[in-house]
Short mmCIF file of N, CA and C and ligand atoms in Angstrom, two decimals:
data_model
loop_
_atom_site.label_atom_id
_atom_site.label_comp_id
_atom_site.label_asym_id
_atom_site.label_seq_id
_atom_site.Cartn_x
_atom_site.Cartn_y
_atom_site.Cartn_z
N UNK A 22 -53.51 -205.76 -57.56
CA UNK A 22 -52.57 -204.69 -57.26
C UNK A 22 -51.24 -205.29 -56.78
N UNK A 23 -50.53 -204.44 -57.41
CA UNK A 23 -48.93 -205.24 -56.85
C UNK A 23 -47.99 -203.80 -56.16
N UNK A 24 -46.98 -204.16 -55.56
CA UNK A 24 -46.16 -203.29 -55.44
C UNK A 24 -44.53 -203.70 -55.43
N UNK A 25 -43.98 -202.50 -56.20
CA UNK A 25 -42.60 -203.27 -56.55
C UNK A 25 -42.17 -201.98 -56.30
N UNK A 26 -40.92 -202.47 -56.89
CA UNK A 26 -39.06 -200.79 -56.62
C UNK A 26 -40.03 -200.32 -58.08
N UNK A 27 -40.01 -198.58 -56.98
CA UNK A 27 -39.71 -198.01 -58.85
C UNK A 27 -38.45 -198.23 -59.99
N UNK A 28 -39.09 -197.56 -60.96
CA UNK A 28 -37.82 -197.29 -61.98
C UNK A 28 -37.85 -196.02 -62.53
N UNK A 29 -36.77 -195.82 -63.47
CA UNK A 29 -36.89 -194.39 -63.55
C UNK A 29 -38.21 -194.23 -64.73
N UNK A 30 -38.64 -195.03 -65.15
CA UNK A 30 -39.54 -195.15 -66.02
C UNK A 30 -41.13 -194.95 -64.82
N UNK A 31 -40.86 -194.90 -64.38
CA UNK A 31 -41.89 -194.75 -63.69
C UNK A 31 -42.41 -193.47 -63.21
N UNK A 32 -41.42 -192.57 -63.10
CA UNK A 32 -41.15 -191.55 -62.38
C UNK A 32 -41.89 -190.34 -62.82
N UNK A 33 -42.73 -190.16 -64.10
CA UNK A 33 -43.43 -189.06 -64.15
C UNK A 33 -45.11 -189.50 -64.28
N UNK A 34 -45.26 -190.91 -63.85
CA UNK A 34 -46.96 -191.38 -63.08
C UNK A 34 -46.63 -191.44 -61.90
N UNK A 35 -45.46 -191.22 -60.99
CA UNK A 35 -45.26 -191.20 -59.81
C UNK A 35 -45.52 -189.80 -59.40
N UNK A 36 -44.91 -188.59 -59.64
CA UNK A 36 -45.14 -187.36 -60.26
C UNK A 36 -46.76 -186.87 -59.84
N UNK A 37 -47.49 -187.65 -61.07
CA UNK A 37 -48.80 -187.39 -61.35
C UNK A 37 -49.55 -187.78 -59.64
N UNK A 38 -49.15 -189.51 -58.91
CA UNK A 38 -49.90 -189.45 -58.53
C UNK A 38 -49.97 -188.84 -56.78
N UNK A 39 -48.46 -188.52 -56.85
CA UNK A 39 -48.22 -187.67 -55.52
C UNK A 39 -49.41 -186.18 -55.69
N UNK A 40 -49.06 -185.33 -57.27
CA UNK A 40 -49.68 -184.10 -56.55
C UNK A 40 -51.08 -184.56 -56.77
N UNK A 41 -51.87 -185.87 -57.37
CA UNK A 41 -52.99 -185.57 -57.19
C UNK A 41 -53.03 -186.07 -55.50
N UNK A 42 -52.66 -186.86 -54.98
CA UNK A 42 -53.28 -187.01 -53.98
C UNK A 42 -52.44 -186.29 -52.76
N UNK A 43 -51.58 -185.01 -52.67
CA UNK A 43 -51.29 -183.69 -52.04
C UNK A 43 -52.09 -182.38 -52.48
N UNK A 44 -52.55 -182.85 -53.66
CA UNK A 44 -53.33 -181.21 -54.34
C UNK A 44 -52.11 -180.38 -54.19
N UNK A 45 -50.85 -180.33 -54.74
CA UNK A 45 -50.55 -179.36 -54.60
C UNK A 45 -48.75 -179.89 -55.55
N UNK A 46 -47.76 -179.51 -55.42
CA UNK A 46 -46.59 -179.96 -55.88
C UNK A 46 -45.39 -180.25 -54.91
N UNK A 47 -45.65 -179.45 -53.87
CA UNK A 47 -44.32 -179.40 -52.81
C UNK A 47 -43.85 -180.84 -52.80
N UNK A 48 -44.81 -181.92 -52.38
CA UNK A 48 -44.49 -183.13 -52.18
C UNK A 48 -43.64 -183.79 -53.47
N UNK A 49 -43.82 -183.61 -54.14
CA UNK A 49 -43.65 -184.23 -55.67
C UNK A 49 -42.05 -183.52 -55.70
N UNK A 50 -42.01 -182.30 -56.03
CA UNK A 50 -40.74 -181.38 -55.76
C UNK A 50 -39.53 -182.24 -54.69
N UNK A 51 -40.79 -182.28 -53.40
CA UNK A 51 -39.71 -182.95 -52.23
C UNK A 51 -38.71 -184.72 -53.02
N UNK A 52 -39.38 -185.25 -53.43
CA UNK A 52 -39.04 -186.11 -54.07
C UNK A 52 -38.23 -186.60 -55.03
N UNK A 53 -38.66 -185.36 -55.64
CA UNK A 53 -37.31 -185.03 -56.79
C UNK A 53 -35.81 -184.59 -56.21
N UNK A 54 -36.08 -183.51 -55.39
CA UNK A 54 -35.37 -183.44 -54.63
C UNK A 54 -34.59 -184.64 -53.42
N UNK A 55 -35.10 -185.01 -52.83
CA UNK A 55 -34.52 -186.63 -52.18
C UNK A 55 -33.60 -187.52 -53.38
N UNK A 56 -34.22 -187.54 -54.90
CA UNK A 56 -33.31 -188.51 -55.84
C UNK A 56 -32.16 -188.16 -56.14
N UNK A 57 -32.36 -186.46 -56.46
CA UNK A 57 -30.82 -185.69 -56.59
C UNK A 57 -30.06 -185.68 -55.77
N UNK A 58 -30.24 -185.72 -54.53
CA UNK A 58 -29.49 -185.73 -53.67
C UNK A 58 -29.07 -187.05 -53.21
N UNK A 59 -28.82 -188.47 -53.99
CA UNK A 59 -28.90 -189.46 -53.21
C UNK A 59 -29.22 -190.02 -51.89
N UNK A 60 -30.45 -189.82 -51.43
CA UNK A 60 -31.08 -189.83 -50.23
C UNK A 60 -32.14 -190.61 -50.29
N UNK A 61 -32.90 -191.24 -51.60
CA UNK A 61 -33.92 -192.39 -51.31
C UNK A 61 -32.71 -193.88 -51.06
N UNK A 62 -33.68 -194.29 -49.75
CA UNK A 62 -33.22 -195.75 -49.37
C UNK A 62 -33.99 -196.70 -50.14
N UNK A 63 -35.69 -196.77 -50.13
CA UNK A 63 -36.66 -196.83 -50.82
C UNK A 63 -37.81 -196.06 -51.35
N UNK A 64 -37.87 -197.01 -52.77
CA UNK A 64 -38.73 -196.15 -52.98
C UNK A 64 -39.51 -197.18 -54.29
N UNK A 65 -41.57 -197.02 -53.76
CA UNK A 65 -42.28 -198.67 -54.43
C UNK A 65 -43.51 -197.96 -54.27
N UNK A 66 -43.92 -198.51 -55.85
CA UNK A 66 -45.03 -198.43 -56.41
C UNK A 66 -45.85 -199.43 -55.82
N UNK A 67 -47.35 -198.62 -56.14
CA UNK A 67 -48.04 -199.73 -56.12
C UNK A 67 -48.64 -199.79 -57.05
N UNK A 68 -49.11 -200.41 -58.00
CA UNK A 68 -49.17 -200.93 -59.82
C UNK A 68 -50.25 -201.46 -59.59
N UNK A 69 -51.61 -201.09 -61.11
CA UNK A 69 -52.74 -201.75 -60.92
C UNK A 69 -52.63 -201.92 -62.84
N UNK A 70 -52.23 -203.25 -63.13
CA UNK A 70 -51.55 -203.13 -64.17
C UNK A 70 -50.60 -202.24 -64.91
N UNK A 71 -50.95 -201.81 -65.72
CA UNK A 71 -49.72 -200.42 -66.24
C UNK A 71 -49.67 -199.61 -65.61
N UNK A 72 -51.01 -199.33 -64.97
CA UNK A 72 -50.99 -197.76 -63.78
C UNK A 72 -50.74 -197.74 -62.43
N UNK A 73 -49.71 -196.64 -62.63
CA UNK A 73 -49.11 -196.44 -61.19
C UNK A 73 -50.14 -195.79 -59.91
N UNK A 74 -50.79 -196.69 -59.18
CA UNK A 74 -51.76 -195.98 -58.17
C UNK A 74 -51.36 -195.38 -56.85
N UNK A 75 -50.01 -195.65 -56.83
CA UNK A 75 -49.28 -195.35 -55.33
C UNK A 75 -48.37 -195.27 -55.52
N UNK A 76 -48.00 -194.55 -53.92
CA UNK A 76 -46.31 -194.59 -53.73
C UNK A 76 -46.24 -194.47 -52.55
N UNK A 77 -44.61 -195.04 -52.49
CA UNK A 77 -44.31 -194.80 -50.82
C UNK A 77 -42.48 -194.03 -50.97
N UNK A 78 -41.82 -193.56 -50.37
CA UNK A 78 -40.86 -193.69 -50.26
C UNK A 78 -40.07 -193.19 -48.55
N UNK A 79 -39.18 -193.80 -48.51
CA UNK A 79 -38.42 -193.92 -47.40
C UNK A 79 -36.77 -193.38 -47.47
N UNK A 80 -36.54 -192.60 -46.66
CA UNK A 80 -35.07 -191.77 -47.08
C UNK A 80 -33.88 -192.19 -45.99
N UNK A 81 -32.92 -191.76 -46.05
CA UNK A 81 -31.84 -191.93 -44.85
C UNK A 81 -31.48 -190.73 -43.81
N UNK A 82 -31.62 -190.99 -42.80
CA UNK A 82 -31.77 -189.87 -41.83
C UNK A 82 -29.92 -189.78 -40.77
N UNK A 83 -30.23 -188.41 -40.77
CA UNK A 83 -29.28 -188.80 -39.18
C UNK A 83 -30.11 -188.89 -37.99
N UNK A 84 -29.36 -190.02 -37.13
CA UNK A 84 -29.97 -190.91 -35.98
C UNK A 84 -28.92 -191.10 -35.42
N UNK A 85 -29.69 -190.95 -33.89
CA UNK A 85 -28.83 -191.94 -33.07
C UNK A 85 -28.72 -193.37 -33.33
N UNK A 86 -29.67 -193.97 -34.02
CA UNK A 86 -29.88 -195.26 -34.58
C UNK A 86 -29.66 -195.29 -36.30
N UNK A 87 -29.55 -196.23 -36.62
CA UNK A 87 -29.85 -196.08 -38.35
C UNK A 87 -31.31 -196.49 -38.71
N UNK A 88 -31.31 -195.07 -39.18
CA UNK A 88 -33.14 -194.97 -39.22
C UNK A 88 -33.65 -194.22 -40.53
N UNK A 89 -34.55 -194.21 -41.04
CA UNK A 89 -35.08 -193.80 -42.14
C UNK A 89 -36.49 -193.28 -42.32
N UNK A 90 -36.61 -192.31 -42.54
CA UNK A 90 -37.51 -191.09 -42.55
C UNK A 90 -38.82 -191.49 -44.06
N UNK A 91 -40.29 -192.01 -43.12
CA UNK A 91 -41.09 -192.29 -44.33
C UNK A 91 -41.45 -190.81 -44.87
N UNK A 92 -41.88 -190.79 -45.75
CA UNK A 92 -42.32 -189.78 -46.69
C UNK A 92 -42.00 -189.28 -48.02
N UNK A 93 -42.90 -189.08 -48.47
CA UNK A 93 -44.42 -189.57 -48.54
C UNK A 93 -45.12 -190.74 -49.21
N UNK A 94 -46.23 -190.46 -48.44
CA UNK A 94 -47.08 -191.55 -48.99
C UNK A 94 -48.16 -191.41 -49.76
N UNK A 95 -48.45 -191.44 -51.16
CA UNK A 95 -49.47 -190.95 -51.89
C UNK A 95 -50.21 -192.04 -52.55
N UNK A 96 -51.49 -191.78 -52.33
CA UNK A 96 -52.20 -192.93 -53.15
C UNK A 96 -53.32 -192.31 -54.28
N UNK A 97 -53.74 -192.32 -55.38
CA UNK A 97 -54.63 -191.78 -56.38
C UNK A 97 -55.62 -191.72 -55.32
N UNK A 98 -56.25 -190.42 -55.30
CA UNK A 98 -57.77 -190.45 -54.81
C UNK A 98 -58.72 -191.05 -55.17
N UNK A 99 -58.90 -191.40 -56.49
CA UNK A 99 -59.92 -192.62 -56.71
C UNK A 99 -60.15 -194.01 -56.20
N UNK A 100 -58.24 -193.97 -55.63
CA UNK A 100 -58.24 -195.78 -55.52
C UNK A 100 -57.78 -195.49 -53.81
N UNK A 101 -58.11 -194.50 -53.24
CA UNK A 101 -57.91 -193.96 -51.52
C UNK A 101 -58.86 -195.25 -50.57
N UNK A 102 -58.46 -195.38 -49.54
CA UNK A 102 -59.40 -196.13 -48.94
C UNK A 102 -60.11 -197.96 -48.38
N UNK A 103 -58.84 -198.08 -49.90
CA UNK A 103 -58.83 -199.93 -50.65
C UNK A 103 -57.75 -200.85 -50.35
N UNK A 104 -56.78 -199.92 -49.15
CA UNK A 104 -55.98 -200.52 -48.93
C UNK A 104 -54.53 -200.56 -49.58
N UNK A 105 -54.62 -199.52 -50.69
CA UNK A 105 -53.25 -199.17 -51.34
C UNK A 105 -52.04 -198.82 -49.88
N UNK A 106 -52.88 -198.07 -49.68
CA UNK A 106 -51.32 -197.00 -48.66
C UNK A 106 -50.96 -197.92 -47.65
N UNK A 107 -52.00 -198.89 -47.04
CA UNK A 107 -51.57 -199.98 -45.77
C UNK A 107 -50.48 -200.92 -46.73
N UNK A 108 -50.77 -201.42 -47.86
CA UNK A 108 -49.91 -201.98 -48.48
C UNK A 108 -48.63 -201.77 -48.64
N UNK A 109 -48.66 -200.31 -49.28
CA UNK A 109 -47.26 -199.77 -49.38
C UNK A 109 -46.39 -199.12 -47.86
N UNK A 110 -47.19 -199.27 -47.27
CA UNK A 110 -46.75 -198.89 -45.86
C UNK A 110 -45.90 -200.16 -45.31
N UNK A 111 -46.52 -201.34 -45.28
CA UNK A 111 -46.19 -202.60 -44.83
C UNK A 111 -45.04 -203.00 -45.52
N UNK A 112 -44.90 -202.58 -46.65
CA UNK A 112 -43.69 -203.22 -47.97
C UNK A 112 -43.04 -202.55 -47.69
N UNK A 113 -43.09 -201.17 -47.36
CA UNK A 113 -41.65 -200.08 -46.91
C UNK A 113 -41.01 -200.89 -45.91
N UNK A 114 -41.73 -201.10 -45.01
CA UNK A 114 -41.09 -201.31 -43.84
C UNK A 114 -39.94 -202.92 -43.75
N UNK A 115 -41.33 -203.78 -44.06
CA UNK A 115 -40.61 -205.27 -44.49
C UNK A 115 -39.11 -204.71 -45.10
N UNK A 116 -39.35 -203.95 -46.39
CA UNK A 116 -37.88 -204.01 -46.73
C UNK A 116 -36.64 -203.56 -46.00
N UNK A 117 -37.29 -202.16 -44.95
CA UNK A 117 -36.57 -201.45 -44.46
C UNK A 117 -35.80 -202.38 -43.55
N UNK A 118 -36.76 -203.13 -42.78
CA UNK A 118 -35.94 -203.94 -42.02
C UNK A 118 -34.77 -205.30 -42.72
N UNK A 119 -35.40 -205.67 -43.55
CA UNK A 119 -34.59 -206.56 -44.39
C UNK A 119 -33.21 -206.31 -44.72
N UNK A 120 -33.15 -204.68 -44.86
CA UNK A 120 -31.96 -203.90 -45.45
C UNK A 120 -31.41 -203.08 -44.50
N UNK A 121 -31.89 -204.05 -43.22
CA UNK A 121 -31.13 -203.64 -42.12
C UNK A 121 -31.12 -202.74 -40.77
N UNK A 122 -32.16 -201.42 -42.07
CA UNK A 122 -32.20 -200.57 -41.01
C UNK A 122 -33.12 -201.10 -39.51
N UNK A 123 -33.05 -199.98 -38.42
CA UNK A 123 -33.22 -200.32 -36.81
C UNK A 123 -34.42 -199.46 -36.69
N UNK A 124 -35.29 -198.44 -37.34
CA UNK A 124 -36.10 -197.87 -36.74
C UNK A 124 -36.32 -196.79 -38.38
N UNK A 125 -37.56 -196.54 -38.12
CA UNK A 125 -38.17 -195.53 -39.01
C UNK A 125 -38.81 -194.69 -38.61
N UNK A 126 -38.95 -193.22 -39.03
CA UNK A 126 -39.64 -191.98 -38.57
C UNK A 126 -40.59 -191.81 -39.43
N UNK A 127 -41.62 -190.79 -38.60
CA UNK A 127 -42.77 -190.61 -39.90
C UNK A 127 -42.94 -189.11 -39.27
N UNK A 128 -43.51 -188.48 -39.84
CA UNK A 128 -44.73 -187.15 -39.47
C UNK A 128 -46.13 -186.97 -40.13
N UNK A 129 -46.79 -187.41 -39.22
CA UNK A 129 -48.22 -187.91 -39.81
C UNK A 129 -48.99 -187.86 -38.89
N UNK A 130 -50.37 -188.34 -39.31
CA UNK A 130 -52.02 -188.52 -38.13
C UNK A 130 -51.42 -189.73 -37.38
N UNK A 131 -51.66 -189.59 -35.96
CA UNK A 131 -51.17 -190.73 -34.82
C UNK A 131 -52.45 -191.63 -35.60
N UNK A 132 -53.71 -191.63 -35.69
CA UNK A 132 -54.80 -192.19 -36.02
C UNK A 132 -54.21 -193.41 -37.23
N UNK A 133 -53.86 -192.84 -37.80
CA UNK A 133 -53.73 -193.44 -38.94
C UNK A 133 -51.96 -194.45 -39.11
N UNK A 134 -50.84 -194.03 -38.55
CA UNK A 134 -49.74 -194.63 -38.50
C UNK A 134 -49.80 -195.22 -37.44
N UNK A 135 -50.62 -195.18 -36.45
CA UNK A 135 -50.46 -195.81 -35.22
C UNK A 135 -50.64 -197.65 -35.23
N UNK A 136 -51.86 -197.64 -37.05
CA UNK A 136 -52.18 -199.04 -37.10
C UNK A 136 -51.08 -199.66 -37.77
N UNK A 137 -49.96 -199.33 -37.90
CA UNK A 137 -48.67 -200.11 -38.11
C UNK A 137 -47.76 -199.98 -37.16
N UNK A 138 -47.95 -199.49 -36.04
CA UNK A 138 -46.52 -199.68 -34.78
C UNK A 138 -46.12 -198.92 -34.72
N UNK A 139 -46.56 -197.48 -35.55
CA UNK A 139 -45.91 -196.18 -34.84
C UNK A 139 -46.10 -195.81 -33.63
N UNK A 140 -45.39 -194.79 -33.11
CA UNK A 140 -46.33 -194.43 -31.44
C UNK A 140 -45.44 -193.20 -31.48
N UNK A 141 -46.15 -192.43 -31.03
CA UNK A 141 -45.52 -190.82 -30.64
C UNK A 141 -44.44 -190.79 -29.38
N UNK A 142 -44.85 -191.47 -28.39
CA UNK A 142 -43.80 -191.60 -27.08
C UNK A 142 -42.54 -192.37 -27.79
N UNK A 143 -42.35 -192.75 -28.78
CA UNK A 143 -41.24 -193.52 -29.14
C UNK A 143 -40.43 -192.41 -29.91
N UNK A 144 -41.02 -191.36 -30.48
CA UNK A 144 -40.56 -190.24 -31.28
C UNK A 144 -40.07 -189.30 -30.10
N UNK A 145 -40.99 -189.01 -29.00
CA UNK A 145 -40.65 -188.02 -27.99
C UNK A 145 -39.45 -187.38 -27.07
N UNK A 146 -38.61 -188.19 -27.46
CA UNK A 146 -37.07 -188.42 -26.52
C UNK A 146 -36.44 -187.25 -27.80
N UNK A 147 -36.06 -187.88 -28.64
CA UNK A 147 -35.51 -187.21 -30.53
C UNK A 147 -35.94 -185.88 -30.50
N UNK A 148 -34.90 -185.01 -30.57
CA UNK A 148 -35.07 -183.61 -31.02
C UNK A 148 -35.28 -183.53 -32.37
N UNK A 149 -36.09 -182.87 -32.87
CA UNK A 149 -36.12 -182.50 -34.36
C UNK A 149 -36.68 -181.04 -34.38
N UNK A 150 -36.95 -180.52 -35.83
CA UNK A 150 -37.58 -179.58 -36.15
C UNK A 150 -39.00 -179.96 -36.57
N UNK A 151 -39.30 -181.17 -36.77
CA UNK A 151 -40.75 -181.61 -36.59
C UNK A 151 -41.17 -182.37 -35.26
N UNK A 152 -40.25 -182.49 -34.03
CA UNK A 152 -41.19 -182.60 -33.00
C UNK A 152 -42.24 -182.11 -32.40
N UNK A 153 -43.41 -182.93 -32.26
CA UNK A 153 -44.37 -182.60 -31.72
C UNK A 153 -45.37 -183.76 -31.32
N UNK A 154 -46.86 -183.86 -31.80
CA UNK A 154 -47.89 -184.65 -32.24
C UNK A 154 -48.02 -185.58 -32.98
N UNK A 155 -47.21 -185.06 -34.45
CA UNK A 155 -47.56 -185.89 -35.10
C UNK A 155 -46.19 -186.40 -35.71
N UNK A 156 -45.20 -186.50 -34.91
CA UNK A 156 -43.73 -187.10 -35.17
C UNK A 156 -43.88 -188.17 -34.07
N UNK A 157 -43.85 -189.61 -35.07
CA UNK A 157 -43.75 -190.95 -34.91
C UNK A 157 -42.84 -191.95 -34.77
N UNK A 158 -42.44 -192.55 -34.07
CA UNK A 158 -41.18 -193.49 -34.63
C UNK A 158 -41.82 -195.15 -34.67
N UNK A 159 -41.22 -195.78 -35.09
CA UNK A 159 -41.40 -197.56 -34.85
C UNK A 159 -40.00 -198.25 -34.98
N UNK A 160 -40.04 -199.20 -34.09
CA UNK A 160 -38.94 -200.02 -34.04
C UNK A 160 -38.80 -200.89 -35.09
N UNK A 161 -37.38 -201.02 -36.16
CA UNK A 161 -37.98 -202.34 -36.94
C UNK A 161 -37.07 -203.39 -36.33
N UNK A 162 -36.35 -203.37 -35.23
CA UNK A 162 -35.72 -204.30 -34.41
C UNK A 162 -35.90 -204.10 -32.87
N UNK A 163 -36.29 -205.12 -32.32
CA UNK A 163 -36.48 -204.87 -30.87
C UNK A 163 -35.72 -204.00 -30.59
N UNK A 164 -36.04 -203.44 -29.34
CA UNK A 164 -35.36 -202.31 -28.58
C UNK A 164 -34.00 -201.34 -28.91
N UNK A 165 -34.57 -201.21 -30.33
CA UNK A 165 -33.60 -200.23 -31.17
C UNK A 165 -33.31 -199.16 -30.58
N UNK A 166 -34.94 -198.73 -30.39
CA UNK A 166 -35.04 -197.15 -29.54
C UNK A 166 -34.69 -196.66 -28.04
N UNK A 167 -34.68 -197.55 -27.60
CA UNK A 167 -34.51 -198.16 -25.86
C UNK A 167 -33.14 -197.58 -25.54
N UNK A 168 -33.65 -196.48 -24.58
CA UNK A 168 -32.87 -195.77 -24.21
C UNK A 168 -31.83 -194.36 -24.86
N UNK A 169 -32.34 -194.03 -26.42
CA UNK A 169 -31.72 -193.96 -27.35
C UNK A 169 -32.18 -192.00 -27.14
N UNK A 170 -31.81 -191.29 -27.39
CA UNK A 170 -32.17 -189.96 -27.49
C UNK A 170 -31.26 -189.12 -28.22
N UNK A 171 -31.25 -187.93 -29.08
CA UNK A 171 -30.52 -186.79 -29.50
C UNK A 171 -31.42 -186.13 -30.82
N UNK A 172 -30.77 -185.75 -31.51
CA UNK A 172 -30.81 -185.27 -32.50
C UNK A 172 -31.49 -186.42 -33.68
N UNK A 173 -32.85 -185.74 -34.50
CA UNK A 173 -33.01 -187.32 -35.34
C UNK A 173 -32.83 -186.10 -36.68
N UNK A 174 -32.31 -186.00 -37.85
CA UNK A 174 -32.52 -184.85 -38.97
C UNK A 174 -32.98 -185.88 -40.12
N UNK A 175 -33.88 -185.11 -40.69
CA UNK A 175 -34.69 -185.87 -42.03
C UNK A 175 -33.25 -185.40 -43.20
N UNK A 176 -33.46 -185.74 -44.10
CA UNK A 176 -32.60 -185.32 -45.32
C UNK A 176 -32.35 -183.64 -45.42
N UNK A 177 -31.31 -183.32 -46.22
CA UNK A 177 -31.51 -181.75 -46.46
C UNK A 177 -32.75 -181.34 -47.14
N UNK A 178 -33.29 -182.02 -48.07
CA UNK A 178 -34.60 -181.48 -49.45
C UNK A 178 -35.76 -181.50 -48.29
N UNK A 179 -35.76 -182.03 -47.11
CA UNK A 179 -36.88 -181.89 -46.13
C UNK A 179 -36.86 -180.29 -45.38
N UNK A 180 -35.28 -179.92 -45.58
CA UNK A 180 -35.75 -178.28 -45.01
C UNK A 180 -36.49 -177.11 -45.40
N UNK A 181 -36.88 -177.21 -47.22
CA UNK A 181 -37.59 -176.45 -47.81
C UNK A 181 -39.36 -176.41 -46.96
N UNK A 182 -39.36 -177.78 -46.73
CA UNK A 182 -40.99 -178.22 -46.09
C UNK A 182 -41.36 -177.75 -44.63
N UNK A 183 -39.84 -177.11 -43.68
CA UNK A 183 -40.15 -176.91 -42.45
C UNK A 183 -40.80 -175.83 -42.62
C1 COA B 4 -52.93 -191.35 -46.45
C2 COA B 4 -53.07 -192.25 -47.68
C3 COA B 4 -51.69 -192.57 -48.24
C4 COA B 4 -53.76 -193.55 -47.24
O1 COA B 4 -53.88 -194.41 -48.36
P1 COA B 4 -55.18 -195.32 -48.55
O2 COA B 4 -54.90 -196.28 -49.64
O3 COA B 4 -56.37 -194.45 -48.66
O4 COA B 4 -55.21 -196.06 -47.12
P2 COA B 4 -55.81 -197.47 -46.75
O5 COA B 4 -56.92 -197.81 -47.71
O6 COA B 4 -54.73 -198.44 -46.58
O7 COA B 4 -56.39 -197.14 -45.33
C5 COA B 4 -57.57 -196.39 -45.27
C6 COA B 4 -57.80 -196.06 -43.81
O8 COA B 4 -56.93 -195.01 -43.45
C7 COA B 4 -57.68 -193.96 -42.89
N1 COA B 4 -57.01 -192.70 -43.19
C8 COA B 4 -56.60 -192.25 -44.39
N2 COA B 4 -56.03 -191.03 -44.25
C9 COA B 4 -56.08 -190.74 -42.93
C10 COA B 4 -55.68 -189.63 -42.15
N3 COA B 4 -55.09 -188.56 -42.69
N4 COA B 4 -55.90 -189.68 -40.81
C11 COA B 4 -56.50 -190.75 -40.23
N5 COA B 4 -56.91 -191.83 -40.92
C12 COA B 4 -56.70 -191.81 -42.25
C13 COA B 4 -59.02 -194.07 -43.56
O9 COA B 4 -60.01 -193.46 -42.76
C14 COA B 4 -59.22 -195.59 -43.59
O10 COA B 4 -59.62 -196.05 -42.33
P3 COA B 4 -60.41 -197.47 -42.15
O11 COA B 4 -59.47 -198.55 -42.60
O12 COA B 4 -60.68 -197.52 -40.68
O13 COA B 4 -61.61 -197.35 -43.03
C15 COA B 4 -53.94 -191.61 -48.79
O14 COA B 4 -55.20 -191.30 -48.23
C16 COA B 4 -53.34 -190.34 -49.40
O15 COA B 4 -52.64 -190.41 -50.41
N6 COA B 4 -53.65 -189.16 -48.80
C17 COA B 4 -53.16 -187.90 -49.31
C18 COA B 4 -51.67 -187.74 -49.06
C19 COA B 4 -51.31 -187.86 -47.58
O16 COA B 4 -51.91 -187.23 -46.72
N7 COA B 4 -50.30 -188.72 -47.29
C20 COA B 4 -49.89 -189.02 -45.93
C21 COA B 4 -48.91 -188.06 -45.37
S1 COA B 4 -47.26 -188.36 -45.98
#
C-alpha cells in the first residue's frame, strides 16, 4: 500500500471510496465542494496498486494560528482496520507540517484521534460551531497553541454539514 497527492484522475475512486465508507454522499459532496472552492491544502490517497483504498484530506481554516481542518477520512470497508487510515493520518500531518502549517483541527472519536496527538483540551479554548467532545486540535509545532484562543472556522462547504 502506498500513499501519494491525488490527481484529478483519481477523483471519481475517491468519490466511490468516501460514500462507501460514510454510507451516505454528504461527505463526498463536502469534498467536491472544498476543490471548488480552492480550500484543499491536502489531499492523498492511499493506493493498493491501481485501487484507490483511501483518503485523507486536509483544508485551510481561519485561526488564530495557521491551521488546517482534517476531514475526511475514508477508508474502503473491506480494507478498514489494516492500518490504511493511521497511515493516511500520519502522511497528512508529516506534510502539513512540512508545508508549514502550526496546528491541525479534527472533529472526531477522542478514542480514535487521540492515538496521533490529538487532545480535546487543546481544541477547548477555540470557539467554533463544532465545539464540544469531539473537536480536537494537535500541535504540528511546539507550543503553537499555547496560550492561543478565539474564533477557529472550518472552510465555507463545511457549513452545509453544521
Ligand atoms: C475511521 C477510519 C478512517 C479508520 O481507518 P482504518 O484504516 O480502519 O484505521 P486503522 O486500521 O488505521 O485503525 C484501526 C483502529 O481504529 C479504531 N477505530 C476505527 N474507527 C474508530 C472510531 N470511530 N472510534 C474509535 N476507534 C476507531 C479501530 O477500532 C482500530 O483499533 P485498534 O488499532 O485498536 O484495533 C475508517 O474506519 C473509516 O473510513 N470509517 C468510516 C468513515 C469515518 O468515520 N471517518 C472518520 C471521520 S472523518
Amino acid at each position: 500500500m502506498d500513499v501519494r497527492e491525488e490527481v484529478a484522475a483519481d477523483r471519481d475512486a475517491v468519490r466511490t471510496v468516501i460514500e462507501a465508507a460514510f454510507g451516505g454522499t454528504a461527505e463526498a459532496g463536502l469534498v467536491d465542494a472544498l476543490r471548488r472552492d480552492g480550500d484543499v491544502e491536502i489531499s492523498l490517497v492511499a493506493v493498493d496498486g491501481d485501487a484507490v483504498v483511501g483518503h485523507i484530506l486536509l483544508s485551510r481554516m481561519t485561526a488564530p494560528v495557521r491551521a488546517l481542518g482534517l476531514a475526511p477520512v475514508s477508508v474502503m470497508p473491506n480494507r478498514q482496520g489494516r492500518g490504511v487510515g493511521s497511515r493516511l493520518i500520519e502522511d497528512g500531518l508529516t506534510q502539513a507540517k512540512a508545508r508549514g502549517w502550526e496546528a491541525v483541527f479534527v472533529l472526531g472519536e477522542p478514542d480514535y484521534y487521540s492515538r496521533f496527538g490529538f487532545r480535546t483540551d487543546s481544541a477547548e479554548v477555540f470557539a467554533s460551531p463544532f465545539a464540544g467532545p469531539y473537536f480536537m486540535a494537535r500541535e504540528l509545532v511546539d507550543g503553537a497553541l499555547e496560550g492561543r484562543h478565539g474564533d477557529v472556522g472550518y472552510a465555507p462547504a463545511f457549513d452545509a454539514l453544521e
